[in-house]
PDB file of C-alpha atoms in Angstrom:
ATOM      1  CA  MET A 132     -10.652  25.366 103.695  1.00 38.00           C
ATOM      2  CA  ASP A 133     -10.539  21.956 102.033  1.00 44.00           C
ATOM      3  CA  ALA A 134     -13.443  19.802 100.942  1.00 44.00           C
ATOM      4  CA  VAL A 135     -12.933  16.059 100.996  1.00 44.00           C
ATOM      5  CA  ILE A 136     -15.217  13.329  99.760  1.00 45.00           C
ATOM      6  CA  ALA A 137     -14.192  10.217 101.617  1.00 45.00           C
ATOM      7  CA  MET A 138     -15.175   6.637 101.110  1.00 41.00           C
ATOM      8  CA  ASP A 139     -16.047   3.868 103.509  1.00 40.00           C
ATOM      9  CA  ALA A 140     -12.869   1.933 102.667  1.00 39.00           C
ATOM     10  CA  PRO A 141     -10.451   1.279 105.520  1.00 39.00           C
ATOM     11  CA  ALA A 142      -7.441   3.522 105.860  1.00 38.00           C
ATOM     12  CA  ALA A 143      -4.429   2.383 103.862  1.00 40.00           C
ATOM     13  CA  PRO A 144      -0.825   2.469 105.090  1.00 43.00           C
ATOM     14  CA  GLN A 145       0.189   5.225 102.700  1.00 43.00           C
ATOM     15  CA  ALA A 146       1.149   8.853 103.085  1.00 52.00           C
ATOM     16  CA  PRO A 147      -1.951  11.027 103.406  1.00 45.00           C
ATOM     17  CA  GLY A 148      -2.817  13.128 100.406  1.00 51.00           C
ATOM     18  CA  THR A 149      -1.383  10.829  97.760  1.00 85.00           C
ATOM     19  CA  GLY A 150      -2.870  11.891  94.457  1.00 91.00           C
ATOM     20  CA  LEU A 151      -3.345   9.977  91.227  1.00 93.00           C
ATOM     21  CA  ALA A 152      -1.046  12.462  89.448  1.00 92.00           C
ATOM     22  CA  ASP A 153       1.905  11.068  91.455  1.00 92.00           C
ATOM     23  CA  LEU A 154       1.219   7.389  90.760  1.00 94.00           C
ATOM     24  CA  PRO A 155       4.006   5.654  88.787  1.00 94.00           C
ATOM     25  CA  LEU A 156       3.077   4.347  85.340  1.00 94.00           C
ATOM     26  CA  ARG A 157       1.291   0.989  85.160  1.00 94.00           C
ATOM     27  CA  THR A 158       0.893   0.686  88.947  1.00 94.00           C
ATOM     28  CA  ASP A 159      -2.472  -0.466  90.269  1.00 95.00           C
ATOM     29  CA  ALA A 160      -4.125   1.735  92.880  1.00 96.00           C
ATOM     30  CA  TRP A 161      -7.587   2.184  94.334  1.00 95.00           C
ATOM     31  CA  VAL A 162      -9.589   5.383  94.732  1.00 94.00           C
ATOM     32  CA  GLN A 163      -9.961   6.477  98.359  1.00 92.00           C
ATOM     33  CA  GLY A 164     -11.903   9.640  97.634  1.00 90.00           C
ATOM     34  CA  LEU A 165     -11.760  13.035  95.964  1.00 88.00           C
ATOM     35  CA  HIS A 166     -10.116  16.120  97.421  1.00 80.00           C
ATOM     36  CA  MET A 167     -10.668  19.659  96.255  1.00 64.00           C
ATOM     37  CA  GLU A 168      -9.938  23.090  97.585  1.00 63.00           C
ATOM     38  CA  ALA A 169     -13.262  24.714  98.313  1.00 50.00           C
ATOM     39  CA  ALA A 170     -13.946  26.938  95.319  1.00 58.00           C
ATOM     40  CA  ALA A 171     -17.251  27.483  93.586  1.00 63.00           C
ATOM     41  CA  HIS A 172     -15.905  26.607  90.109  1.00 67.00           C
ATOM     42  CA  ASP A 173     -14.483  23.243  91.295  1.00 72.00           C
ATOM     43  CA  GLY A 174     -17.884  21.689  92.062  1.00 77.00           C
ATOM     44  CA  GLY A 175     -18.512  20.841  88.405  1.00 84.00           C
ATOM     45  CA  LEU A 176     -15.148  19.120  88.077  1.00 87.00           C
ATOM     46  CA  LEU A 177     -15.776  17.050  91.212  1.00 87.00           C
ATOM     47  CA  LEU A 178     -19.132  15.940  89.829  1.00 88.00           C
ATOM     48  CA  ARG A 179     -17.605  14.996  86.441  1.00 91.00           C
ATOM     49  CA  LEU A 180     -14.893  12.897  88.119  1.00 92.00           C
ATOM     50  CA  LEU A 181     -17.567  11.018  90.057  1.00 91.00           C
ATOM     51  CA  GLU A 182     -19.733  10.564  86.948  1.00 92.00           C
ATOM     52  CA  VAL A 183     -16.918   9.020  84.882  1.00 93.00           C
ATOM     53  CA  GLY A 184     -16.160   6.490  87.597  1.00 94.00           C
ATOM     54  CA  PHE A 185     -13.650   7.835  90.130  1.00 94.00           C
ATOM     55  CA  LEU A 186     -15.603   6.251  92.962  1.00 94.00           C
ATOM     56  CA  PRO A 187     -14.273   4.865  96.264  1.00 93.00           C
ATOM     57  CA  GLY A 188     -12.810   1.393  95.858  1.00 93.00           C
ATOM     58  CA  GLU A 189     -12.494   1.612  92.057  1.00 95.00           C
ATOM     59  CA  ARG A 190      -9.198   0.396  90.579  1.00 95.00           C
ATOM     60  CA  VAL A 191      -7.158   3.048  88.736  1.00 97.00           C
ATOM     61  CA  ARG A 192      -3.891   3.119  86.839  1.00 96.00           C
ATOM     62  CA  VAL A 193      -1.870   5.741  84.932  1.00 96.00           C
ATOM     63  CA  VAL A 194      -1.177   4.160  81.535  1.00 96.00           C
ATOM     64  CA  ALA A 195       0.700   7.040  79.836  1.00 95.00           C
ATOM     65  CA  ARG A 196       1.982  10.577  80.310  1.00 95.00           C
ATOM     66  CA  ALA A 197       2.438  13.169  77.584  1.00 93.00           C
ATOM     67  CA  PHE A 198       5.975  14.130  76.653  1.00 87.00           C
ATOM     68  CA  PRO A 199       7.500  16.454  77.800  1.00 85.00           C
ATOM     69  CA  GLY A 200       6.170  17.447  81.189  1.00 82.00           C
ATOM     70  CA  GLY A 201       3.702  14.629  81.766  1.00 83.00           C
ATOM     71  CA  ASP A 202       0.531  16.634  81.123  1.00 90.00           C
ATOM     72  CA  PRO A 203      -2.040  15.280  80.335  1.00 94.00           C
ATOM     73  CA  LEU A 204      -2.128  11.733  81.716  1.00 96.00           C
ATOM     74  CA  ALA A 205      -3.975   8.756  80.252  1.00 96.00           C
ATOM     75  CA  VAL A 206      -5.761   7.183  83.213  1.00 97.00           C
ATOM     76  CA  ARG A 207      -7.663   3.909  83.297  1.00 97.00           C
ATOM     77  CA  VAL A 208     -10.532   3.646  85.772  1.00 95.00           C
ATOM     78  CA  GLY A 209     -12.573   0.478  85.667  1.00 89.00           C
ATOM     79  CA  ARG A 210     -12.709  -0.484  81.982  1.00 91.00           C
ATOM     80  CA  SER A 211     -12.519   3.071  80.603  1.00 93.00           C
ATOM     81  CA  THR A 212      -9.526   5.259  79.755  1.00 95.00           C
ATOM     82  CA  PHE A 213      -9.590   9.049  80.116  1.00 93.00           C
ATOM     83  CA  ALA A 214      -7.171  11.909  79.561  1.00 95.00           C
ATOM     84  CA  LEU A 215      -6.835  14.038  82.686  1.00 94.00           C
ATOM     85  CA  ARG A 216      -4.778  17.126  83.342  1.00 93.00           C
ATOM     86  CA  ARG A 217      -2.279  16.672  86.180  1.00 92.00           C
ATOM     87  CA  SER A 218      -4.266  19.172  88.249  1.00 88.00           C
ATOM     88  CA  GLU A 219      -7.421  17.056  87.803  1.00 90.00           C
ATOM     89  CA  ALA A 220      -5.623  13.772  88.550  1.00 92.00           C
ATOM     90  CA  ALA A 221      -4.161  15.313  91.722  1.00 88.00           C
ATOM     91  CA  LEU A 222      -7.707  15.628  93.091  1.00 89.00           C
ATOM     92  CA  VAL A 223      -8.180  11.841  93.068  1.00 92.00           C
ATOM     93  CA  ARG A 224      -6.851  10.422  96.359  1.00 93.00           C
ATOM     94  CA  ILE A 225      -5.514   6.891  96.017  1.00 95.00           C
ATOM     95  CA  SER A 226      -4.090   3.945  97.908  1.00 93.00           C
ATOM     96  CA  THR A 227      -1.855   1.226  96.498  1.00 92.00           C
ATOM     97  CA  THR A 228      -3.376  -1.180  99.021  1.00 90.00           C
ATOM     98  CA  PRO A 229      -6.529  -2.939  97.750  1.00 88.00           C
ATOM     99  CA  PRO A 230      -9.708  -2.331  99.753  1.00 85.00           C
ATOM    100  CA  ALA A 231     -10.797  -5.097 102.100  1.00 80.00           C
ATOM    101  CA  PRO A 232     -13.341  -7.536 100.583  1.00 80.00           C
ATOM    102  CA  GLY A 233     -16.874  -6.502 101.426  1.00 69.00           C
ATOM    103  CA  GLY A 234     -15.664  -3.063 102.538  1.00 57.00           C
ATOM    104  CA  THR A 235     -18.552  -1.220 100.905  1.00 55.00           C
ATOM    105  CA  ALA A 236     -21.581  -0.227 102.930  1.00 49.00           C
TER     106      ALA A 236
END
């Protein structure tokens, strides 16, 4: 069973399930929501991602990947930069289409 936290942003013309971990370097994207497999130990991680700013409609960008293997990633959300493991970044669902103006409820 999957748990999804969705946002009120309109659907973007992008393949479903696109995660931040797959975003090319220095490409702007916007958070659509967070997706996690339902497991008791994942609740804390979901909360931390929300607390640091991975909120619906927020602009995100991958600014660097570690060499070799690309883990962890340096991710910019809003005006802050964080290091995320690929598995954590994969939980952030994104769209490369900006949200519509006034799309928040």
